[in-house]
Amino acid sequence: MVIVFAHRGAESIAPENTEAAFRTAVEHGARAIELDVQLTKDEVPVVVHDYKLKRYNKDAKLAVNQYTFDELQAIDVGKYFNAEFAGAKIPSLQKILQSMPEDILLNIEVKNSPVPHAGIEKQVADLANQYYNLENIIVSSFDHTALLRIAECNPDIKLGFLMHYPMINAGKYVNMTGLNAVSVHPNKKITDAAFIEECHKYNLKVYPYTVKTQKEADRLIEIGADGFFTSLETLYEIN
């Protein structure tokens, strides 16, 4: 079965990482959704990708961790996308976990760049355990030490290793960490049949990012990918 993750929700037809994006993804048939998490100034885990908010609202001059959660709620992150979404807010991770159907596979990406969010791993692990079905959660990050800290908080949480640049024996590397890794999430540009085969040797699923065309999806499935992250809602129900 091919697993297709709606990247940041239905980001092509709704403002990314908002409640509207996740709701729209489900309405369009997504069975798996990816979202990003950072901490606010008062250490509330919130769902947002960019470190600074100016792409979503030109009047928001600061970084996510320079606002309190209440201050973030005064920032409109929907109107930039379309007037239809005016008033959309950056949601808390807790709210999304409480509102999503528990049969949806959620990939929670811990954003620890360009600055690390101290303590975010414990908060993510605790919220996931309290408000969702852990069987349907994967926590991923480019910061592999963050994945180690997730494991230290809760070794039952499934982990996904994000990779942007080519690696020698990626599957072997992930396996040697000894963590509860279930998948590798490589940049689609570094994903070829050899990469996938090597990861499969260690029983790791391979979910490349971020697919934007049917042609890209077809290539990845043909060479053995187990699924992919996509910004294109028409690919959610691919078989």
PDB file of N, CA and C in Angstrom, residues 52-156:
ATOM      1  N   LYS A  52      10.468  32.473  10.638  1.00  0.00           N
ATOM      2  CA  LYS A  52       9.902  33.827  10.671  1.00  0.00           C
ATOM      3  C   LYS A  52       8.596  33.830   9.898  1.00  0.00           C
ATOM      4  N   LEU A  53       7.695  34.735  10.262  1.00  0.00           N
ATOM      5  CA  LEU A  53       6.321  34.664   9.786  1.00  0.00           C
ATOM      6  C   LEU A  53       6.003  35.593   8.620  1.00  0.00           C
ATOM      7  N   LYS A  54       6.992  36.293   8.097  1.00  0.00           N
ATOM      8  CA  LYS A  54       6.703  37.319   7.096  1.00  0.00           C
ATOM      9  C   LYS A  54       6.107  36.752   5.808  1.00  0.00           C
ATOM     10  N   ARG A  55       6.366  35.475   5.499  1.00  0.00           N
ATOM     11  CA  ARG A  55       5.764  34.884   4.300  1.00  0.00           C
ATOM     12  C   ARG A  55       4.253  34.770   4.461  1.00  0.00           C
ATOM     13  N   TYR A  56       3.784  34.592   5.681  1.00  0.00           N
ATOM     14  CA  TYR A  56       2.354  34.445   5.949  1.00  0.00           C
ATOM     15  C   TYR A  56       1.664  35.783   6.232  1.00  0.00           C
ATOM     16  N   ASN A  57       2.434  36.721   6.760  1.00  0.00           N
ATOM     17  CA  ASN A  57       1.868  38.027   7.101  1.00  0.00           C
ATOM     18  C   ASN A  57       3.005  39.036   7.142  1.00  0.00           C
ATOM     19  N   LYS A  58       3.013  39.965   6.195  1.00  0.00           N
ATOM     20  CA  LYS A  58       4.138  40.895   6.057  1.00  0.00           C
ATOM     21  C   LYS A  58       4.307  41.791   7.270  1.00  0.00           C
ATOM     22  N   ASP A  59       3.256  41.915   8.094  1.00  0.00           N
ATOM     23  CA  ASP A  59       3.343  42.748   9.287  1.00  0.00           C
ATOM     24  C   ASP A  59       3.922  42.002  10.484  1.00  0.00           C
ATOM     25  N   ALA A  60       4.109  40.701  10.356  1.00  0.00           N
ATOM     26  CA  ALA A  60       4.686  39.905  11.443  1.00  0.00           C
ATOM     27  C   ALA A  60       6.200  39.897  11.269  1.00  0.00           C
ATOM     28  N   LYS A  61       6.894  40.689  12.039  1.00  0.00           N
ATOM     29  CA  LYS A  61       8.322  40.918  11.826  1.00  0.00           C
ATOM     30  C   LYS A  61       9.221  39.942  12.575  1.00  0.00           C
ATOM     31  N   LEU A  62       8.691  39.246  13.574  1.00  0.00           N
ATOM     32  CA  LEU A  62       9.523  38.439  14.450  1.00  0.00           C
ATOM     33  C   LEU A  62       9.468  36.955  14.104  1.00  0.00           C
ATOM     34  N   ALA A  63      10.283  36.180  14.805  1.00  0.00           N
ATOM     35  CA  ALA A  63      10.298  34.730  14.651  1.00  0.00           C
ATOM     36  C   ALA A  63       9.252  34.106  15.563  1.00  0.00           C
ATOM     37  N   VAL A  64       8.919  32.859  15.284  1.00  0.00           N
ATOM     38  CA  VAL A  64       7.894  32.160  16.067  1.00  0.00           C
ATOM     39  C   VAL A  64       8.222  32.193  17.552  1.00  0.00           C
ATOM     40  N   ASN A  65       9.475  31.910  17.899  1.00  0.00           N
ATOM     41  CA  ASN A  65       9.829  31.825  19.315  1.00  0.00           C
ATOM     42  C   ASN A  65      10.022  33.180  19.976  1.00  0.00           C
ATOM     43  N   GLN A  66       9.714  34.241  19.254  1.00  0.00           N
ATOM     44  CA  GLN A  66       9.735  35.587  19.849  1.00  0.00           C
ATOM     45  C   GLN A  66       8.332  36.099  20.164  1.00  0.00           C
ATOM     46  N   TYR A  67       7.331  35.289  19.872  1.00  0.00           N
ATOM     47  CA  TYR A  67       5.945  35.607  20.207  1.00  0.00           C
ATOM     48  C   TYR A  67       5.429  34.635  21.269  1.00  0.00           C
ATOM     49  N   THR A  68       4.587  35.114  22.166  1.00  0.00           N
ATOM     50  CA  THR A  68       3.858  34.200  23.029  1.00  0.00           C
ATOM     51  C   THR A  68       2.733  33.578  22.209  1.00  0.00           C
ATOM     52  N   PHE A  69       2.151  32.518  22.734  1.00  0.00           N
ATOM     53  CA  PHE A  69       1.064  31.881  22.006  1.00  0.00           C
ATOM     54  C   PHE A  69      -0.094  32.860  21.792  1.00  0.00           C
ATOM     55  N   ASP A  70      -0.442  33.620  22.828  1.00  0.00           N
ATOM     56  CA  ASP A  70      -1.544  34.585  22.699  1.00  0.00           C
ATOM     57  C   ASP A  70      -1.233  35.639  21.647  1.00  0.00           C
ATOM     58  N   GLU A  71       0.021  36.072  21.583  1.00  0.00           N
ATOM     59  CA  GLU A  71       0.407  37.061  20.567  1.00  0.00           C
ATOM     60  C   GLU A  71       0.285  36.470  19.163  1.00  0.00           C
ATOM     61  N   LEU A  72       0.624  35.205  19.013  1.00  0.00           N
ATOM     62  CA  LEU A  72       0.489  34.553  17.708  1.00  0.00           C
ATOM     63  C   LEU A  72      -0.958  34.511  17.242  1.00  0.00           C
ATOM     64  N   GLN A  73      -1.871  34.388  18.203  1.00  0.00           N
ATOM     65  CA  GLN A  73      -3.273  34.278  17.842  1.00  0.00           C
ATOM     66  C   GLN A  73      -3.838  35.570  17.258  1.00  0.00           C
ATOM     67  N   ALA A  74      -3.100  36.657  17.401  1.00  0.00           N
ATOM     68  CA  ALA A  74      -3.521  37.941  16.826  1.00  0.00           C
ATOM     69  C   ALA A  74      -3.008  38.126  15.399  1.00  0.00           C
ATOM     70  N   ILE A  75      -2.253  37.140  14.897  1.00  0.00           N
ATOM     71  CA  ILE A  75      -1.654  37.236  13.562  1.00  0.00           C
ATOM     72  C   ILE A  75      -2.453  36.407  12.569  1.00  0.00           C
ATOM     73  N   ASP A  76      -2.925  37.039  11.525  1.00  0.00           N
ATOM     74  CA  ASP A  76      -3.672  36.363  10.464  1.00  0.00           C
ATOM     75  C   ASP A  76      -2.686  35.652   9.536  1.00  0.00           C
ATOM     76  N   VAL A  77      -2.836  34.322   9.397  1.00  0.00           N
ATOM     77  CA  VAL A  77      -1.954  33.571   8.502  1.00  0.00           C
ATOM     78  C   VAL A  77      -2.750  32.893   7.385  1.00  0.00           C
ATOM     79  N   GLY A  78      -3.918  33.456   7.095  1.00  0.00           N
ATOM     80  CA  GLY A  78      -4.742  32.896   6.033  1.00  0.00           C
ATOM     81  C   GLY A  78      -4.949  33.827   4.862  1.00  0.00           C
ATOM     82  N   LYS A  79      -5.022  35.114   5.150  1.00  0.00           N
ATOM     83  CA  LYS A  79      -5.345  36.085   4.098  1.00  0.00           C
ATOM     84  C   LYS A  79      -4.288  36.128   3.005  1.00  0.00           C
ATOM     85  N   TYR A  80      -3.022  35.889   3.344  1.00  0.00           N
ATOM     86  CA  TYR A  80      -1.948  35.917   2.340  1.00  0.00           C
ATOM     87  C   TYR A  80      -2.218  34.898   1.230  1.00  0.00           C
ATOM     88  N   PHE A  81      -2.870  33.803   1.606  1.00  0.00           N
ATOM     89  CA  PHE A  81      -3.133  32.715   0.659  1.00  0.00           C
ATOM     90  C   PHE A  81      -4.341  33.045  -0.208  1.00  0.00           C
ATOM     91  N   ASN A  82      -5.406  33.490   0.446  1.00  0.00           N
ATOM     92  CA  ASN A  82      -6.649  33.829  -0.243  1.00  0.00           C
ATOM     93  C   ASN A  82      -7.558  34.516   0.760  1.00  0.00           C
ATOM     94  N   ALA A  83      -8.278  35.532   0.304  1.00  0.00           N
ATOM     95  CA  ALA A  83      -9.178  36.262   1.203  1.00  0.00           C
ATOM     96  C   ALA A  83     -10.206  35.340   1.852  1.00  0.00           C
ATOM     97  N   GLU A  84     -10.488  34.236   1.191  1.00  0.00           N
ATOM     98  CA  GLU A  84     -11.435  33.257   1.725  1.00  0.00           C
ATOM     99  C   GLU A  84     -10.991  32.723   3.086  1.00  0.00           C
ATOM    100  N   PHE A  85      -9.668  32.719   3.325  1.00  0.00           N
ATOM    101  CA  PHE A  85      -9.127  32.153   4.553  1.00  0.00           C
ATOM    102  C   PHE A  85      -8.698  33.220   5.560  1.00  0.00           C
ATOM    103  N   ALA A  86      -9.122  34.454   5.347  1.00  0.00           N
ATOM    104  CA  ALA A  86      -8.783  35.531   6.274  1.00  0.00           C
ATOM    105  C   ALA A  86      -9.209  35.154   7.686  1.00  0.00           C
ATOM    106  N   GLY A  87      -8.312  35.429   8.623  1.00  0.00           N
ATOM    107  CA  GLY A  87      -8.605  35.124  10.021  1.00  0.00           C
ATOM    108  C   GLY A  87      -8.021  33.818  10.502  1.00  0.00           C
ATOM    109  N   ALA A  88      -7.441  33.024   9.606  1.00  0.00           N
ATOM    110  CA  ALA A  88      -6.835  31.757  10.023  1.00  0.00           C
ATOM    111  C   ALA A  88      -5.672  32.024  10.975  1.00  0.00           C
ATOM    112  N   LYS A  89      -5.546  31.181  11.978  1.00  0.00           N
ATOM    113  CA  LYS A  89      -4.513  31.345  12.992  1.00  0.00           C
ATOM    114  C   LYS A  89      -3.534  30.178  12.978  1.00  0.00           C
ATOM    115  N   ILE A  90      -2.382  30.377  13.598  1.00  0.00           N
ATOM    116  CA  ILE A  90      -1.437  29.290  13.812  1.00  0.00           C
ATOM    117  C   ILE A  90      -1.977  28.442  14.956  1.00  0.00           C
ATOM    118  N   PRO A  91      -2.262  27.165  14.711  1.00  0.00           N
ATOM    119  CA  PRO A  91      -2.860  26.343  15.759  1.00  0.00           C
ATOM    120  C   PRO A  91      -1.816  25.734  16.697  1.00  0.00           C
ATOM    121  N   SER A  92      -2.256  25.396  17.890  1.00  0.00           N
ATOM    122  CA  SER A  92      -1.395  24.636  18.792  1.00  0.00           C
ATOM    123  C   SER A  92      -1.378  23.182  18.346  1.00  0.00           C
ATOM    124  N   LEU A  93      -0.296  22.490  18.664  1.00  0.00           N
ATOM    125  CA  LEU A  93      -0.226  21.067  18.355  1.00  0.00           C
ATOM    126  C   LEU A  93      -1.332  20.314  19.094  1.00  0.00           C
ATOM    127  N   GLN A  94      -1.586  20.694  20.313  1.00  0.00           N
ATOM    128  CA  GLN A  94      -2.637  20.017  21.078  1.00  0.00           C
ATOM    129  C   GLN A  94      -3.982  20.100  20.372  1.00  0.00           C
ATOM    130  N   LYS A  95      -4.314  21.275  19.858  1.00  0.00           N
ATOM    131  CA  LYS A  95      -5.601  21.449  19.191  1.00  0.00           C
ATOM    132  C   LYS A  95      -5.711  20.557  17.966  1.00  0.00           C
ATOM    133  N   ILE A  96      -4.633  20.466  17.199  1.00  0.00           N
ATOM    134  CA  ILE A  96      -4.672  19.628  16.002  1.00  0.00           C
ATOM    135  C   ILE A  96      -4.802  18.159  16.378  1.00  0.00           C
ATOM    136  N   LEU A  97      -4.058  17.724  17.370  1.00  0.00           N
ATOM    137  CA  LEU A  97      -4.151  16.329  17.802  1.00  0.00           C
ATOM    138  C   LEU A  97      -5.550  15.992  18.294  1.00  0.00           C
ATOM    139  N   GLN A  98      -6.182  16.932  18.965  1.00  0.00           N
ATOM    140  CA  GLN A  98      -7.527  16.694  19.491  1.00  0.00           C
ATOM    141  C   GLN A  98      -8.590  16.724  18.393  1.00  0.00           C
ATOM    142  N   SER A  99      -8.310  17.428  17.305  1.00  0.00           N
ATOM    143  CA  SER A  99      -9.336  17.611  16.282  1.00  0.00           C
ATOM    144  C   SER A  99      -9.231  16.629  15.118  1.00  0.00           C
ATOM    145  N   MET A 100      -8.075  15.985  14.946  1.00  0.00           N
ATOM    146  CA  MET A 100      -7.889  15.092  13.802  1.00  0.00           C
ATOM    147  C   MET A 100      -8.494  13.718  14.072  1.00  0.00           C
ATOM    148  N   PRO A 101      -9.100  13.096  13.065  1.00  0.00           N
ATOM    149  CA  PRO A 101      -9.556  11.706  13.215  1.00  0.00           C
ATOM    150  C   PRO A 101      -8.362  10.806  13.525  1.00  0.00           C
ATOM    151  N   GLU A 102      -8.501   9.926  14.510  1.00  0.00           N
ATOM    152  CA  GLU A 102      -7.350   9.155  14.965  1.00  0.00           C
ATOM    153  C   GLU A 102      -6.928   8.042  14.013  1.00  0.00           C
ATOM    154  N   ASP A 103      -7.685   7.858  12.931  1.00  0.00           N
ATOM    155  CA  ASP A 103      -7.240   6.877  11.938  1.00  0.00           C
ATOM    156  C   ASP A 103      -6.353   7.507  10.870  1.00  0.00           C
ATOM    157  N   ILE A 104      -6.140   8.818  10.968  1.00  0.00           N
ATOM    158  CA  ILE A 104      -5.222   9.508  10.056  1.00  0.00           C
ATOM    159  C   ILE A 104      -3.796   9.324  10.573  1.00  0.00           C
ATOM    160  N   LEU A 105      -2.895   8.900   9.693  1.00  0.00           N
ATOM    161  CA  LEU A 105      -1.483   8.802  10.055  1.00  0.00           C
ATOM    162  C   LEU A 105      -0.889  10.208  10.054  1.00  0.00           C
ATOM    163  N   LEU A 106      -0.349  10.616  11.194  1.00  0.00           N
ATOM    164  CA  LEU A 106       0.232  11.949  11.318  1.00  0.00           C
ATOM    165  C   LEU A 106       1.749  11.872  11.373  1.00  0.00           C
ATOM    166  N   ASN A 107       2.392  12.659  10.532  1.00  0.00           N
ATOM    167  CA  ASN A 107       3.836  12.834  10.602  1.00  0.00           C
ATOM    168  C   ASN A 107       4.112  14.209  11.210  1.00  0.00           C
ATOM    169  N   ILE A 108       4.662  14.204  12.407  1.00  0.00           N
ATOM    170  CA  ILE A 108       4.983  15.448  13.106  1.00  0.00           C
ATOM    171  C   ILE A 108       6.466  15.735  12.917  1.00  0.00           C
ATOM    172  N   GLU A 109       6.772  16.798  12.197  1.00  0.00           N
ATOM    173  CA  GLU A 109       8.176  17.154  11.999  1.00  0.00           C
ATOM    174  C   GLU A 109       8.612  18.184  13.035  1.00  0.00           C
ATOM    175  N   VAL A 110       9.629  17.845  13.795  1.00  0.00           N
ATOM    176  CA  VAL A 110      10.209  18.763  14.771  1.00  0.00           C
ATOM    177  C   VAL A 110      11.168  19.701  14.043  1.00  0.00           C
ATOM    178  N   LYS A 111      10.872  20.993  14.089  1.00  0.00           N
ATOM    179  CA  LYS A 111      11.702  21.995  13.421  1.00  0.00           C
ATOM    180  C   LYS A 111      12.712  22.556  14.421  1.00  0.00           C
ATOM    181  N   ASN A 112      13.961  22.179  14.264  1.00  0.00           N
ATOM    182  CA  ASN A 112      15.001  22.662  15.172  1.00  0.00           C
ATOM    183  C   ASN A 112      16.036  23.502  14.444  1.00  0.00           C
ATOM    184  N   SER A 113      15.616  24.148  13.382  1.00  0.00           N
ATOM    185  CA  SER A 113      16.511  24.987  12.592  1.00  0.00           C
ATOM    186  C   SER A 113      15.717  26.213  12.126  1.00  0.00           C
ATOM    187  N   PRO A 114      16.352  27.392  12.099  1.00  0.00           N
ATOM    188  CA  PRO A 114      17.767  27.679  12.304  1.00  0.00           C
ATOM    189  C   PRO A 114      18.202  27.738  13.765  1.00  0.00           C
ATOM    190  N   VAL A 115      17.271  27.698  14.708  1.00  0.00           N
ATOM    191  CA  VAL A 115      17.644  27.621  16.124  1.00  0.00           C
ATOM    192  C   VAL A 115      16.923  26.438  16.755  1.00  0.00           C
ATOM    193  N   PRO A 116      17.566  25.774  17.711  1.00  0.00           N
ATOM    194  CA  PRO A 116      16.901  24.654  18.378  1.00  0.00           C
ATOM    195  C   PRO A 116      15.848  25.149  19.367  1.00  0.00           C
ATOM    196  N   HIS A 117      14.806  24.354  19.540  1.00  0.00           N
ATOM    197  CA  HIS A 117      13.755  24.659  20.506  1.00  0.00           C
ATOM    198  C   HIS A 117      13.942  23.729  21.708  1.00  0.00           C
ATOM    199  N   ALA A 118      14.616  24.213  22.721  1.00  0.00           N
ATOM    200  CA  ALA A 118      14.934  23.389  23.888  1.00  0.00           C
ATOM    201  C   ALA A 118      13.659  22.873  24.545  1.00  0.00           C
ATOM    202  N   GLY A 119      13.603  21.575  24.748  1.00  0.00           N
ATOM    203  CA  GLY A 119      12.467  20.973  25.430  1.00  0.00           C
ATOM    204  C   GLY A 119      11.317  20.583  24.530  1.00  0.00           C
ATOM    205  N   ILE A 120      11.416  20.859  23.235  1.00  0.00           N
ATOM    206  CA  ILE A 120      10.293  20.581  22.334  1.00  0.00           C
ATOM    207  C   ILE A 120      10.011  19.083  22.236  1.00  0.00           C
ATOM    208  N   GLU A 121      11.038  18.277  22.334  1.00  0.00           N
ATOM    209  CA  GLU A 121      10.846  16.836  22.161  1.00  0.00           C
ATOM    210  C   GLU A 121       9.941  16.255  23.244  1.00  0.00           C
ATOM    211  N   LYS A 122      10.176  16.634  24.489  1.00  0.00           N
ATOM    212  CA  LYS A 122       9.328  16.107  25.569  1.00  0.00           C
ATOM    213  C   LYS A 122       7.886  16.559  25.407  1.00  0.00           C
ATOM    214  N   GLN A 123       7.707  17.799  25.003  1.00  0.00           N
ATOM    215  CA  GLN A 123       6.349  18.314  24.816  1.00  0.00           C
ATOM    216  C   GLN A 123       5.635  17.570  23.693  1.00  0.00           C
ATOM    217  N   VAL A 124       6.327  17.355  22.597  1.00  0.00           N
ATOM    218  CA  VAL A 124       5.726  16.621  21.481  1.00  0.00           C
ATOM    219  C   VAL A 124       5.386  15.202  21.905  1.00  0.00           C
ATOM    220  N   ALA A 125       6.317  14.538  22.565  1.00  0.00           N
ATOM    221  CA  ALA A 125       6.092  13.163  23.000  1.00  0.00           C
ATOM    222  C   ALA A 125       4.909  13.074  23.965  1.00  0.00           C
ATOM    223  N   ASP A 126       4.836  13.995  24.896  1.00  0.00           N
ATOM    224  CA  ASP A 126       3.754  13.958  25.895  1.00  0.00           C
ATOM    225  C   ASP A 126       2.401  14.241  25.254  1.00  0.00           C
ATOM    226  N   LEU A 127       2.356  15.232  24.363  1.00  0.00           N
ATOM    227  CA  LEU A 127       1.085  15.568  23.716  1.00  0.00           C
ATOM    228  C   LEU A 127       0.611  14.436  22.811  1.00  0.00           C
ATOM    229  N   ALA A 128       1.534  13.836  22.095  1.00  0.00           N
ATOM    230  CA  ALA A 128       1.169  12.723  21.216  1.00  0.00           C
ATOM    231  C   ALA A 128       0.591  11.573  22.023  1.00  0.00           C
ATOM    232  N   ASN A 129       1.222  11.268  23.138  1.00  0.00           N
ATOM    233  CA  ASN A 129       0.764  10.167  23.984  1.00  0.00           C
ATOM    234  C   ASN A 129      -0.589  10.469  24.618  1.00  0.00           C
ATOM    235  N   GLN A 130      -0.819  11.727  24.967  1.00  0.00           N
ATOM    236  CA  GLN A 130      -2.041  12.098  25.678  1.00  0.00           C
ATOM    237  C   GLN A 130      -3.237  12.288  24.754  1.00  0.00           C
ATOM    238  N   TYR A 131      -2.999  12.800  23.556  1.00  0.00           N
ATOM    239  CA  TYR A 131      -4.117  13.242  22.726  1.00  0.00           C
ATOM    240  C   TYR A 131      -4.294  12.489  21.401  1.00  0.00           C
ATOM    241  N   TYR A 132      -3.453  11.478  21.137  1.00  0.00           N
ATOM    242  CA  TYR A 132      -3.601  10.790  19.851  1.00  0.00           C
ATOM    243  C   TYR A 132      -3.242   9.321  20.022  1.00  0.00           C
ATOM    244  N   ASN A 133      -3.474   8.569  18.975  1.00  0.00           N
ATOM    245  CA  ASN A 133      -3.132   7.157  18.937  1.00  0.00           C
ATOM    246  C   ASN A 133      -1.687   7.020  18.460  1.00  0.00           C
ATOM    247  N   LEU A 134      -0.789   6.589  19.326  1.00  0.00           N
ATOM    248  CA  LEU A 134       0.621   6.520  18.972  1.00  0.00           C
ATOM    249  C   LEU A 134       0.896   5.602  17.790  1.00  0.00           C
ATOM    250  N   GLU A 135       0.007   4.642  17.551  1.00  0.00           N
ATOM    251  CA  GLU A 135       0.191   3.765  16.404  1.00  0.00           C
ATOM    252  C   GLU A 135       0.114   4.540  15.098  1.00  0.00           C
ATOM    253  N   ASN A 136      -0.544   5.690  15.123  1.00  0.00           N
ATOM    254  CA  ASN A 136      -0.713   6.496  13.915  1.00  0.00           C
ATOM    255  C   ASN A 136       0.073   7.798  13.974  1.00  0.00           C
ATOM    256  N   ILE A 137       1.225   7.751  14.630  1.00  0.00           N
ATOM    257  CA  ILE A 137       2.105   8.922  14.675  1.00  0.00           C
ATOM    258  C   ILE A 137       3.525   8.512  14.309  1.00  0.00           C
ATOM    259  N   ILE A 138       4.150   9.323  13.451  1.00  0.00           N
ATOM    260  CA  ILE A 138       5.583   9.261  13.199  1.00  0.00           C
ATOM    261  C   ILE A 138       6.138  10.639  13.523  1.00  0.00           C
ATOM    262  N   VAL A 139       7.191  10.692  14.327  1.00  0.00           N
ATOM    263  CA  VAL A 139       7.872  11.958  14.574  1.00  0.00           C
ATOM    264  C   VAL A 139       9.148  11.964  13.743  1.00  0.00           C
ATOM    265  N   SER A 140       9.316  13.007  12.951  1.00  0.00           N
ATOM    266  CA  SER A 140      10.483  13.099  12.074  1.00  0.00           C
ATOM    267  C   SER A 140      11.243  14.390  12.314  1.00  0.00           C
ATOM    268  N   SER A 141      12.480  14.412  11.840  1.00  0.00           N
ATOM    269  CA  SER A 141      13.271  15.641  11.935  1.00  0.00           C
ATOM    270  C   SER A 141      14.537  15.497  11.102  1.00  0.00           C
ATOM    271  N   PHE A 142      15.043  16.626  10.596  1.00  0.00           N
ATOM    272  CA  PHE A 142      16.380  16.657  10.024  1.00  0.00           C
ATOM    273  C   PHE A 142      17.418  16.613  11.143  1.00  0.00           C
ATOM    274  N   ASP A 143      17.016  17.043  12.338  1.00  0.00           N
ATOM    275  CA  ASP A 143      17.874  17.010  13.523  1.00  0.00           C
ATOM    276  C   ASP A 143      17.740  15.631  14.162  1.00  0.00           C
ATOM    277  N   HIS A 144      18.671  14.751  13.877  1.00  0.00           N
ATOM    278  CA  HIS A 144      18.553  13.374  14.344  1.00  0.00           C
ATOM    279  C   HIS A 144      18.795  13.249  15.843  1.00  0.00           C
ATOM    280  N   THR A 145      19.463  14.242  16.441  1.00  0.00           N
ATOM    281  CA  THR A 145      19.584  14.233  17.903  1.00  0.00           C
ATOM    282  C   THR A 145      18.230  14.517  18.553  1.00  0.00           C
ATOM    283  N   ALA A 146      17.364  15.238  17.853  1.00  0.00           N
ATOM    284  CA  ALA A 146      16.007  15.455  18.358  1.00  0.00           C
ATOM    285  C   ALA A 146      15.240  14.141  18.402  1.00  0.00           C
ATOM    286  N   LEU A 147      15.483  13.280  17.417  1.00  0.00           N
ATOM    287  CA  LEU A 147      14.832  11.972  17.410  1.00  0.00           C
ATOM    288  C   LEU A 147      15.324  11.118  18.581  1.00  0.00           C
ATOM    289  N   LEU A 148      16.602  11.235  18.896  1.00  0.00           N
ATOM    290  CA  LEU A 148      17.133  10.546  20.076  1.00  0.00           C
ATOM    291  C   LEU A 148      16.421  11.028  21.331  1.00  0.00           C
ATOM    292  N   ARG A 149      16.210  12.325  21.438  1.00  0.00           N
ATOM    293  CA  ARG A 149      15.534  12.860  22.632  1.00  0.00           C
ATOM    294  C   ARG A 149      14.068  12.427  22.682  1.00  0.00           C
ATOM    295  N   ILE A 150      13.417  12.333  21.522  1.00  0.00           N
ATOM    296  CA  ILE A 150      12.052  11.792  21.491  1.00  0.00           C
ATOM    297  C   ILE A 150      12.057  10.373  22.058  1.00  0.00           C
ATOM    298  N   ALA A 151      13.016   9.573  21.629  1.00  0.00           N
ATOM    299  CA  ALA A 151      13.110   8.182  22.090  1.00  0.00           C
ATOM    300  C   ALA A 151      13.369   8.106  23.586  1.00  0.00           C
ATOM    301  N   GLU A 152      14.137   9.034  24.084  1.00  0.00           N
ATOM    302  CA  GLU A 152      14.408   9.051  25.529  1.00  0.00           C
ATOM    303  C   GLU A 152      13.152   9.403  26.315  1.00  0.00           C
ATOM    304  N   CYS A 153      12.282  10.194  25.712  1.00  0.00           N
ATOM    305  CA  CYS A 153      11.017  10.549  26.366  1.00  0.00           C
ATOM    306  C   CYS A 153      10.009   9.408  26.281  1.00  0.00           C
ATOM    307  N   ASN A 154       9.955   8.757  25.117  1.00  0.00           N
ATOM    308  CA  ASN A 154       9.009   7.665  24.907  1.00  0.00           C
ATOM    309  C   ASN A 154       9.536   6.764  23.789  1.00  0.00           C
ATOM    310  N   PRO A 155      10.153   5.652  24.146  1.00  0.00           N
ATOM    311  CA  PRO A 155      10.752   4.782  23.128  1.00  0.00           C
ATOM    312  C   PRO A 155       9.740   4.103  22.214  1.00  0.00           C
ATOM    313  N   ASP A 156       8.454   4.193  22.545  1.00  0.00           N
ATOM    314  CA  ASP A 156       7.424   3.577  21.708  1.00  0.00           C
ATOM    315  C   ASP A 156       7.042   4.427  20.505  1.00  0.00           C
TER     316      ASP A 156
END
